[in-house]
Coordinates of N, CA and C in Angstrom, one line a residue:
P893 N 47.7 -47.0 9.4 CA 47.4 -48.1 10.4 C 47.8 -47.7 11.8
V894 N 47.1 -48.2 12.8 CA 47.4 -47.9 14.2 C 48.5 -48.9 14.7
S895 N 49.6 -48.3 15.3 CA 50.7 -49.2 15.7 C 50.4 -49.9 17.0
N896 N 51.1 -50.9 17.3 CA 50.9 -51.6 18.6 C 51.1 -50.7 19.8
G897 N 52.1 -49.8 19.7 CA 52.4 -48.9 20.8 C 51.2 -48.0 21.0
E898 N 50.5 -47.5 20.0 CA 49.3 -46.7 20.1 C 48.2 -47.5 20.8
V899 N 48.1 -48.8 20.4 CA 47.0 -49.6 21.0 C 47.2 -49.7 22.5
W900 N 48.4 -50.0 23.0 CA 48.7 -50.1 24.4 C 48.5 -48.8 25.1
K901 N 48.9 -47.7 24.4 CA 48.7 -46.4 25.1 C 47.3 -46.1 25.3
Q902 N 46.4 -46.4 24.3 CA 45.0 -46.2 24.4 C 44.4 -47.1 25.5
L903 N 44.9 -48.4 25.5 CA 44.4 -49.3 26.6 C 44.7 -48.8 28.0
D904 N 46.0 -48.3 28.1 CA 46.4 -47.7 29.4 C 45.4 -46.6 29.8
Q905 N 45.1 -45.7 28.9 CA 44.2 -44.6 29.2 C 42.8 -45.2 29.6
F906 N 42.3 -46.2 28.9 CA 41.0 -46.8 29.1 C 41.0 -47.4 30.5
V907 N 42.1 -48.1 30.9 CA 42.2 -48.7 32.3 C 42.1 -47.6 33.3
L908 N 42.8 -46.5 33.1 CA 42.8 -45.5 34.1 C 41.4 -44.9 34.3
E909 N 40.7 -44.7 33.2 CA 39.3 -44.2 33.2 C 38.4 -45.2 34.0
K910 N 38.6 -46.5 33.7 CA 37.7 -47.5 34.3 C 38.0 -47.6 35.8
E911 N 39.3 -47.5 36.1 CA 39.7 -47.6 37.5 C 39.1 -46.5 38.3
A912 N 39.1 -45.3 37.7 CA 38.5 -44.1 38.4 C 37.0 -44.3 38.5
Q913 N 36.4 -44.8 37.5 CA 34.9 -45.1 37.6 C 34.6 -46.1 38.7
A914 N 35.4 -47.2 38.8 CA 35.2 -48.2 39.8 C 35.4 -47.7 41.2
T915 N 36.4 -46.8 41.3 CA 36.7 -46.2 42.6 C 35.5 -45.3 43.1
A916 N 35.0 -44.5 42.1 CA 33.9 -43.6 42.4 C 32.7 -44.5 42.7
A917 N 32.4 -45.6 42.0 CA 31.3 -46.4 42.3 C 31.4 -47.0 43.7
A918 N 32.6 -47.5 44.1 CA 32.8 -48.1 45.4 C 32.5 -47.0 46.5
T919 N 33.0 -45.8 46.3 CA 32.8 -44.7 47.2 C 31.3 -44.4 47.4
A920 N 30.6 -44.4 46.2 CA 29.2 -44.1 46.2 C 28.4 -45.1 47.0
E921 N 28.8 -46.4 46.8 CA 28.2 -47.5 47.5 C 28.6 -47.7 48.9
G922 N 29.6 -46.9 49.4 CA 30.1 -47.1 50.7 C 30.8 -48.4 50.9
K923 N 31.5 -48.9 49.9 CA 32.1 -50.2 49.9 C 33.6 -50.1 49.5
Q924 N 34.4 -51.0 49.9 CA 35.7 -51.2 49.4 C 35.7 -51.9 48.0
M925 N 36.6 -51.5 47.1 CA 36.6 -52.3 45.9 C 37.1 -53.7 46.2
L926 N 36.6 -54.7 45.6 CA 37.0 -56.1 45.8 C 38.5 -56.3 45.5
P927 N 39.2 -57.1 46.2 CA 40.6 -57.3 45.9 C 40.8 -57.9 44.5
E928 N 39.9 -58.7 44.1 CA 40.0 -59.3 42.7 C 39.9 -58.2 41.6
Y929 N 39.1 -57.2 41.9 CA 39.0 -56.1 40.9 C 40.3 -55.3 40.9
K930 N 40.8 -55.0 42.1 CA 42.1 -54.3 42.2 C 43.2 -55.1 41.5
A931 N 43.1 -56.4 41.6 CA 44.2 -57.2 41.0 C 44.0 -57.2 39.4
I932 N 42.8 -57.1 38.9 CA 42.7 -57.0 37.5 C 43.2 -55.7 37.0
F933 N 42.9 -54.6 37.7 CA 43.4 -53.3 37.3 C 45.0 -53.3 37.3
A934 N 45.5 -53.9 38.4 CA 47.0 -53.9 38.5 C 47.6 -54.7 37.4
A935 N 47.0 -55.9 37.0 CA 47.5 -56.7 35.9 C 47.4 -56.0 34.6
A936 N 46.3 -55.2 34.4 CA 46.1 -54.5 33.2 C 47.2 -53.4 33.0
K937 N 47.5 -52.8 34.1 CA 48.6 -51.7 34.0 C 49.9 -52.3 33.6
K938 N 50.1 -53.6 33.9 CA 51.4 -54.3 33.5 C 51.2 -55.0 32.2
H939 N 50.1 -54.9 31.5 CA 49.8 -55.6 30.3 C 50.0 -57.1 30.4
D940 N 49.6 -57.6 31.6 CA 49.7 -59.0 31.9 C 48.5 -59.8 31.5
W941 N 48.4 -60.1 30.2 CA 47.1 -60.7 29.7 C 46.8 -62.0 30.5
R942 N 47.8 -62.9 30.7 CA 47.6 -64.2 31.3 C 47.0 -64.0 32.7
K943 N 47.5 -63.1 33.5 CA 47.0 -62.8 34.8 C 45.6 -62.3 34.8
I944 N 45.3 -61.4 33.8 CA 43.9 -60.9 33.7 C 43.0 -62.1 33.4
D945 N 43.4 -63.0 32.4 CA 42.6 -64.1 32.0 C 42.3 -65.0 33.2
A946 N 43.3 -65.3 34.0 CA 43.2 -66.2 35.1 C 42.2 -65.6 36.2
L947 N 42.4 -64.3 36.5 CA 41.5 -63.6 37.4 C 40.1 -63.6 36.9
W948 N 39.9 -63.4 35.6 CA 38.6 -63.3 35.0 C 37.9 -64.7 35.1
A949 N 38.7 -65.8 34.8 CA 38.1 -67.1 34.8 C 37.5 -67.4 36.2
N950 N 38.2 -67.0 37.2 CA 37.7 -67.2 38.6 C 36.4 -66.4 38.9
L951 N 36.4 -65.1 38.4 CA 35.3 -64.3 38.7 C 34.1 -64.8 37.9
R952 N 34.3 -65.1 36.6 CA 33.2 -65.6 35.8 C 32.5 -66.8 36.4
Q953 N 33.3 -67.7 37.0 CA 32.7 -68.9 37.6 C 31.8 -68.6 38.7
R954 N 32.1 -67.5 39.4 CA 31.4 -67.1 40.6 C 30.2 -66.2 40.4
A955 N 30.2 -65.5 39.2 CA 29.3 -64.4 38.9 C 27.9 -64.9 38.6
P956 N 26.9 -64.3 39.2 CA 25.5 -64.6 38.9 C 25.1 -64.5 37.5
Q957 N 25.7 -63.6 36.7 CA 25.5 -63.4 35.3 C 25.8 -64.7 34.5
F958 N 26.7 -65.5 35.0 CA 27.1 -66.7 34.3 C 26.8 -68.0 35.1
G959 N 25.8 -67.8 36.0 CA 25.3 -69.0 36.8 C 25.9 -69.2 38.1
G960 N 26.8 -68.3 38.6 CA 27.3 -68.4 39.9 C 26.4 -67.8 41.0
A961 N 26.9 -67.8 42.2 CA 26.1 -67.4 43.3 C 26.7 -66.2 44.2
D962 N 27.8 -65.7 43.7 CA 28.5 -64.6 44.5 C 27.8 -63.3 44.2
M963 N 27.0 -62.8 45.1 CA 26.2 -61.6 44.8 C 27.1 -60.3 45.0
N964 N 28.3 -60.5 45.3 CA 29.2 -59.3 45.3 C 29.6 -58.9 43.8
L965 N 29.4 -59.9 42.9 CA 29.8 -59.7 41.5 C 28.6 -59.3 40.7
V966 N 28.0 -58.2 41.1 CA 26.9 -57.6 40.3 C 27.1 -56.0 40.4
G967 N 26.4 -55.3 39.6 CA 26.5 -53.8 39.7 C 27.5 -53.2 38.9
T968 N 27.6 -51.9 39.1 CA 28.5 -51.0 38.3 C 29.9 -51.5 38.3
Q969 N 30.5 -51.8 39.4 CA 31.9 -52.2 39.5 C 32.1 -53.4 38.6
W970 N 31.2 -54.4 38.7 CA 31.3 -55.6 37.9 C 31.3 -55.3 36.5
E971 N 30.4 -54.4 36.0 CA 30.3 -54.1 34.6 C 31.6 -53.4 34.1
I972 N 32.2 -52.6 35.0 CA 33.4 -51.9 34.6 C 34.6 -52.9 34.4
V973 N 34.7 -53.8 35.4 CA 35.8 -54.8 35.3 C 35.6 -55.7 34.1
K974 N 34.3 -56.0 33.8 CA 34.0 -56.9 32.6 C 34.5 -56.2 31.3
E975 N 34.4 -54.9 31.2 CA 34.8 -54.2 30.0 C 36.3 -54.1 30.0
V976 N 37.0 -54.0 31.1 CA 38.5 -54.1 31.1 C 38.9 -55.5 30.6
W977 N 38.3 -56.5 31.2 CA 38.7 -57.9 30.7 C 38.4 -58.0 29.2
G978 N 37.2 -57.5 28.7 CA 36.9 -57.7 27.3 C 37.8 -57.0 26.4
A979 N 38.3 -55.8 26.8 CA 39.3 -55.1 26.0 C 40.6 -55.8 25.8
Y980 N 41.1 -56.4 26.9 CA 42.3 -57.1 26.9 C 42.2 -58.5 26.2
D981 N 41.0 -59.1 26.4 CA 40.7 -60.3 25.7 C 40.7 -60.1 24.2
G982 N 40.1 -59.0 23.7 CA 40.1 -58.7 22.3 C 41.5 -58.5 21.7
V983 N 42.4 -57.9 22.5 CA 43.8 -57.7 22.0 C 44.6 -58.9 22.2
G984 N 44.4 -59.6 23.3 CA 45.4 -60.6 23.8 C 45.2 -62.0 23.3
N985 N 43.9 -62.4 23.0 CA 43.7 -63.9 22.8 C 43.8 -64.3 21.3
G986 N 43.9 -63.3 20.4 CA 44.1 -63.7 19.0 C 42.8 -64.0 18.2
S987 N 41.6 -63.8 18.9 CA 40.4 -64.1 18.2 C 40.1 -63.0 17.1
V988 N 40.6 -61.8 17.3 CA 40.5 -60.8 16.3 C 41.9 -60.6 15.7
K989 N 42.1 -60.8 14.4 CA 43.4 -60.9 13.8 C 44.1 -59.5 13.9
Y990 N 43.3 -58.4 13.6 CA 43.9 -57.1 13.6 C 43.0 -56.2 14.5
P991 N 43.1 -56.3 15.8 CA 42.2 -55.6 16.7 C 42.2 -54.1 16.5
A992 N 43.3 -53.5 16.3 CA 43.4 -52.1 16.2 C 42.7 -51.6 14.9
A993 N 42.9 -52.3 13.8 CA 42.3 -52.0 12.5 C 40.8 -52.2 12.6
F994 N 40.4 -53.3 13.3 CA 39.0 -53.6 13.5 C 38.3 -52.4 14.2
A995 N 38.8 -52.0 15.3 CA 38.2 -50.9 16.1 C 38.3 -49.6 15.4
S996 N 39.5 -49.2 14.8 CA 39.6 -47.9 14.2 C 38.7 -47.8 13.0
D997 N 38.5 -48.9 12.2 CA 37.6 -48.8 11.1 C 36.2 -48.4 11.5
I998 N 35.7 -49.0 12.6 CA 34.4 -48.7 13.2 C 34.4 -47.2 13.7
V999 N 35.4 -46.9 14.5 CA 35.4 -45.6 15.2 C 35.4 -44.5 14.1
D1000 N 36.2 -44.7 13.1 CA 36.4 -43.6 12.0 C 35.2 -43.5 11.1
S1001 N 34.3 -44.5 11.2 CA 33.1 -44.5 10.3 C 31.9 -43.9 10.9
I1002 N 31.9 -43.6 12.2 CA 30.7 -43.1 12.9 C 30.8 -41.6 13.3
P1003 N 29.9 -40.8 12.9 CA 29.9 -39.4 13.2 C 29.9 -39.1 14.7
A1004 N 30.6 -38.1 15.1 CA 30.7 -37.7 16.5 C 29.2 -37.4 17.0
G1005 N 29.0 -37.8 18.3 CA 27.7 -37.5 18.9 C 26.7 -38.6 18.6
S1006 N 27.0 -39.6 17.8 CA 26.1 -40.7 17.5 C 26.0 -41.7 18.7
I1007 N 25.0 -42.6 18.6 CA 24.9 -43.7 19.6 C 25.2 -44.9 18.8
Y1008 N 26.2 -45.7 19.3 CA 26.6 -46.9 18.6 C 26.3 -48.1 19.5
F1009 N 25.7 -49.2 19.0 CA 25.4 -50.4 19.6 C 26.3 -51.5 19.1
G1010 N 27.3 -52.0 20.0 CA 28.1 -53.1 19.6 C 27.3 -54.4 19.7
G1011 N 27.4 -55.3 18.7 CA 26.7 -56.5 18.7 C 27.5 -57.7 19.1
T1012 N 28.8 -57.7 18.7 CA 29.7 -58.8 19.1 C 30.6 -58.3 20.3
D1013 N 31.3 -59.3 20.9 CA 32.2 -58.9 22.0 C 33.3 -57.9 21.5
P1014 N 34.0 -58.2 20.3 CA 35.0 -57.2 19.9 C 34.3 -55.9 19.5
G1015 N 33.2 -56.0 18.9 CA 32.5 -54.7 18.5 C 32.1 -53.9 19.6
R1016 N 31.9 -54.5 20.8 CA 31.6 -53.7 22.0 C 32.9 -53.3 22.7
F1017 N 33.7 -54.4 23.1 CA 34.8 -54.1 24.0 C 36.0 -53.4 23.4
L1018 N 36.3 -53.8 22.1 CA 37.4 -53.1 21.5 C 37.1 -51.6 21.1
V1019 N 35.9 -51.4 20.7 CA 35.5 -50.1 20.3 C 35.4 -49.2 21.6
S1020 N 34.9 -49.8 22.7 CA 34.9 -49.0 23.9 C 36.3 -48.6 24.4
A1021 N 37.2 -49.5 24.2 CA 38.6 -49.3 24.7 C 39.4 -48.4 23.8
L1022 N 39.2 -48.5 22.5 CA 40.1 -47.8 21.6 C 39.5 -46.6 20.9
Q1023 N 38.3 -46.2 21.3 CA 37.9 -44.8 21.0 C 38.5 -43.8 21.9
K1024 N 38.4 -42.6 21.7 CA 39.1 -41.6 22.5 C 38.7 -41.6 23.9
S1025 N 37.4 -41.7 24.2 CA 37.0 -41.8 25.6 C 35.5 -42.4 25.7
Q1026 N 35.4 -43.6 26.0 CA 34.1 -44.2 26.2 C 33.3 -43.5 27.3
V1027 N 34.0 -43.2 28.4 CA 33.3 -42.5 29.5 C 32.7 -41.2 29.1
N1028 N 33.4 -40.4 28.3 CA 32.9 -39.1 27.9 C 32.1 -39.1 26.6
G1029 N 31.9 -40.3 26.1 CA 31.1 -40.4 24.8 C 31.9 -39.7 23.7
D1030 N 33.2 -39.9 23.6 CA 34.0 -39.2 22.7 C 34.7 -40.2 21.8
P1031 N 34.4 -40.3 20.5 CA 33.6 -39.3 19.7 C 32.1 -39.7 19.7
F1032 N 31.7 -40.9 20.2 CA 30.3 -41.2 20.2 C 30.0 -42.1 21.5
F1033 N 28.8 -42.4 21.7 CA 28.3 -43.1 22.9 C 28.2 -44.6 22.5
T1034 N 28.9 -45.5 23.3 CA 29.0 -46.9 23.0 C 28.3 -47.7 24.0
L1035 N 27.3 -48.5 23.5 CA 26.5 -49.4 24.3 C 26.6 -50.8 23.6
T1036 N 26.0 -51.8 24.3 CA 25.7 -53.1 23.6 C 24.2 -53.4 23.8
Q1037 N 23.6 -53.8 22.7 CA 22.1 -54.1 22.7 C 21.9 -55.4 23.5
N1038 N 23.0 -56.2 23.6 CA 22.8 -57.6 24.2 C 22.6 -57.6 25.7
A1039 N 22.9 -56.5 26.4 CA 22.8 -56.5 27.9 C 21.8 -55.6 28.4
L1040 N 21.0 -55.0 27.6 CA 20.0 -53.9 28.0 C 19.0 -54.5 29.0
A1041 N 18.7 -55.8 28.9 CA 17.7 -56.4 29.8 C 18.2 -56.6 31.2
D1042 N 19.5 -56.4 31.4 CA 20.2 -56.5 32.7 C 20.2 -55.1 33.4
T1043 N 19.5 -55.0 34.5 CA 19.4 -53.7 35.1 C 20.7 -53.3 35.7
S1044 N 21.6 -54.2 36.0 CA 23.0 -53.9 36.4 C 23.7 -53.1 35.3
Y1045 N 23.5 -53.5 34.1 CA 24.1 -52.8 33.0 C 23.5 -51.4 32.8
L1046 N 22.2 -51.4 32.9 CA 21.6 -50.0 32.8 C 22.1 -49.1 33.9
D1047 N 22.2 -49.6 35.1 CA 22.8 -48.7 36.2 C 24.2 -48.2 35.8
Y1048 N 24.9 -49.1 35.3 CA 26.3 -48.8 34.8 C 26.3 -47.7 33.8
L1049 N 25.4 -47.8 32.8 CA 25.3 -46.8 31.8 C 24.9 -45.4 32.4
Q1050 N 23.9 -45.5 33.3 CA 23.4 -44.3 33.9 C 24.6 -43.6 34.7
S1051 N 25.5 -44.3 35.2 CA 26.6 -43.7 36.0 C 27.5 -42.8 35.2
F1052 N 27.5 -42.9 33.9 CA 28.4 -42.0 33.2 C 27.7 -41.4 31.9
Y1053 N 26.6 -41.9 31.5 CA 25.9 -41.3 30.3 C 24.7 -40.5 30.7
S1054 N 24.2 -40.6 31.9 CA 23.1 -39.9 32.4 C 23.3 -38.4 32.2
G1055 N 22.3 -37.7 31.7 CA 22.5 -36.2 31.4 C 23.0 -35.9 30.1
K1056 N 23.6 -36.9 29.4 CA 24.1 -36.7 28.0 C 23.2 -37.4 27.0
I1057 N 22.8 -38.6 27.2 CA 21.8 -39.2 26.4 C 20.8 -39.9 27.4
K1058 N 19.6 -40.2 26.8 CA 18.6 -40.8 27.6 C 18.7 -42.3 27.6
I1059 N 19.0 -42.9 28.8 CA 19.1 -44.3 29.0 C 18.0 -44.8 29.9
P1060 N 17.4 -45.9 29.6 CA 16.3 -46.4 30.5 C 16.8 -46.7 31.9
T1061 N 16.1 -46.4 32.9 CA 16.4 -46.7 34.3 C 15.8 -48.1 34.6
A1062 N 16.2 -48.6 35.8 CA 15.6 -49.9 36.2 C 14.1 -49.8 36.3
D1063 N 13.5 -48.7 36.7 CA 12.1 -48.5 36.7 C 11.5 -48.5 35.3
D1064 N 12.2 -47.9 34.4 CA 11.7 -47.9 33.0 C 11.7 -49.3 32.4
S1065 N 12.7 -50.1 32.8 CA 12.8 -51.5 32.3 C 11.7 -52.3 32.9
K1066 N 11.4 -52.1 34.2 CA 10.3 -52.8 34.8 C 8.9 -52.5 34.1
K1067 N 8.7 -51.2 33.8 CA 7.5 -50.8 33.1 C 7.4 -51.4 31.8
I1068 N 8.5 -51.4 31.0 CA 8.5 -52.0 29.7 C 8.3 -53.5 29.7
Y1069 N 8.8 -54.2 30.7 CA 8.6 -55.6 30.9 C 7.1 -55.9 31.2
E1070 N 6.6 -55.1 32.1 CA 5.2 -55.4 32.5 C 4.2 -55.1 31.3
E1071 N 4.5 -54.1 30.5 CA 3.7 -53.8 29.3 C 3.8 -55.0 28.3
A1072 N 5.1 -55.5 28.1 CA 5.3 -56.6 27.2 C 4.6 -57.8 27.7
K1073 N 4.6 -58.0 29.0 CA 4.0 -59.2 29.6 C 2.5 -59.2 29.5
S1074 N 1.9 -58.0 29.6 CA 0.5 -57.9 29.5 C -0.1 -58.2 28.1
H1075 N 0.8 -58.1 27.1 CA 0.3 -58.3 25.7 C 0.8 -59.7 25.2
A1076 N 1.6 -60.4 26.0 CA 2.2 -61.6 25.5 C 1.4 -62.8 25.7
T1077 N 1.5 -63.8 24.9 CA 0.8 -65.1 25.0 C 1.9 -66.1 25.4
R1078 N 3.1 -65.7 25.6 CA 4.2 -66.6 26.0 C 5.2 -65.8 26.9
P1079 N 6.1 -66.4 27.5 CA 7.1 -65.6 28.4 C 7.9 -64.6 27.5
V1080 N 8.1 -63.5 28.1 CA 8.9 -62.4 27.4 C 10.4 -62.8 27.5
T1081 N 11.0 -62.9 26.4 CA 12.4 -63.4 26.3 C 13.4 -62.2 26.5
V1082 N 14.6 -62.6 26.9 CA 15.7 -61.6 27.0 C 15.9 -60.8 25.7
P1083 N 16.1 -61.5 24.6 CA 16.2 -60.8 23.3 C 15.1 -59.8 23.0
E1084 N 13.9 -60.2 23.4 CA 12.7 -59.3 23.2 C 12.8 -58.1 24.0
M1085 N 13.2 -58.3 25.3 CA 13.4 -57.1 26.2 C 14.6 -56.2 25.7
N1086 N 15.6 -56.8 25.2 CA 16.7 -56.0 24.7 C 16.2 -55.2 23.5
G1087 N 15.4 -55.7 22.7 CA 14.9 -55.0 21.5 C 13.9 -53.9 22.0
R1088 N 13.1 -54.1 23.0 CA 12.2 -53.1 23.5 C 13.0 -51.9 24.1
L1089 N 14.0 -52.3 24.9 CA 14.8 -51.3 25.5 C 15.6 -50.5 24.5
A1090 N 16.1 -51.1 23.5 CA 16.8 -50.4 22.4 C 15.8 -49.4 21.7
R1091 N 14.6 -49.9 21.5 CA 13.6 -49.0 20.9 C 13.4 -47.8 21.8
F1092 N 13.3 -48.0 23.1 CA 13.2 -46.9 24.1 C 14.3 -45.8 23.9
I1093 N 15.5 -46.3 23.7 CA 16.7 -45.4 23.5 C 16.6 -44.7 22.2
F1094 N 16.1 -45.4 21.1 CA 15.9 -44.7 19.8 C 14.9 -43.6 20.0
D1095 N 13.8 -43.9 20.6 CA 12.7 -42.9 20.7 C 13.0 -41.8 21.6
K1096 N 13.8 -42.0 22.7 CA 14.1 -40.9 23.6 C 15.3 -40.1 23.2
N1097 N 16.0 -40.4 22.2 CA 17.1 -39.7 21.7 C 17.0 -39.3 20.2
P1098 N 15.9 -38.6 19.9 CA 15.6 -38.3 18.5 C 16.6 -37.4 17.7
D1099 N 17.5 -36.7 18.5 CA 18.4 -35.8 17.9 C 19.8 -36.6 17.6
R1100 N 19.8 -37.8 17.9 CA 21.1 -38.6 17.7 C 20.9 -39.5 16.5
E1101 N 22.1 -39.8 15.8 CA 22.1 -40.8 14.8 C 22.5 -42.1 15.5
F1102 N 22.0 -43.2 14.9 CA 22.3 -44.5 15.5 C 23.0 -45.5 14.6
Y1103 N 23.9 -46.2 15.1 CA 24.7 -47.2 14.3 C 24.7 -48.5 15.1
I1104 N 24.5 -49.6 14.4 CA 24.3 -50.9 15.1 C 25.2 -51.9 14.4
E1105 N 26.1 -52.5 15.1 CA 26.9 -53.7 14.6 C 26.0 -54.9 14.8
E1106 N 25.8 -55.6 13.7 CA 24.9 -56.8 13.8 C 25.5 -57.9 14.7
N1107 N 24.6 -58.5 15.5 CA 25.0 -59.5 16.4 C 25.2 -60.8 15.6

């Protein structure tokens, strides 16, 4: 079994990787990282779950993804911070009774180099945080099928998986949507787009094995 100390050590490494990603994204965009994002990274380094939860509650209320209007809360940095919150939520809020065992059972069951789709929040966020390195795809590449229709999420994946596995771009997503729309007799739903984009990833990575956690 994985000890609590090992869990926190892995979370610390995950936070450092994510902070480096967010810093690089901010530099690439020519922007400063938002103070709220910096505060979440600082709280994570202190293992301050309550502070992270409070900061996240404020961000969630403002974020367009959840019905808010703050357009600063989109893009790669937003996706990075969301994964940091999700990792600490999975360990800190008690919804997963044995988070380390949950994640390690999944990680240990999937061959290196595979592509894994998390279907639940713990299946996405805990596996991302407690594998050796999500950023490096070590031991496998971790995605969620639930967010593929969001081009912000696709841009985020492109920022660290591009060149390693084939991920649809925003242009690919637009083409797939237009094709689906041209054959549809009703509006194209988000789950349908997620499925079509997942199929794109299957088809474009024929040399990889795929594993899917059911939603």
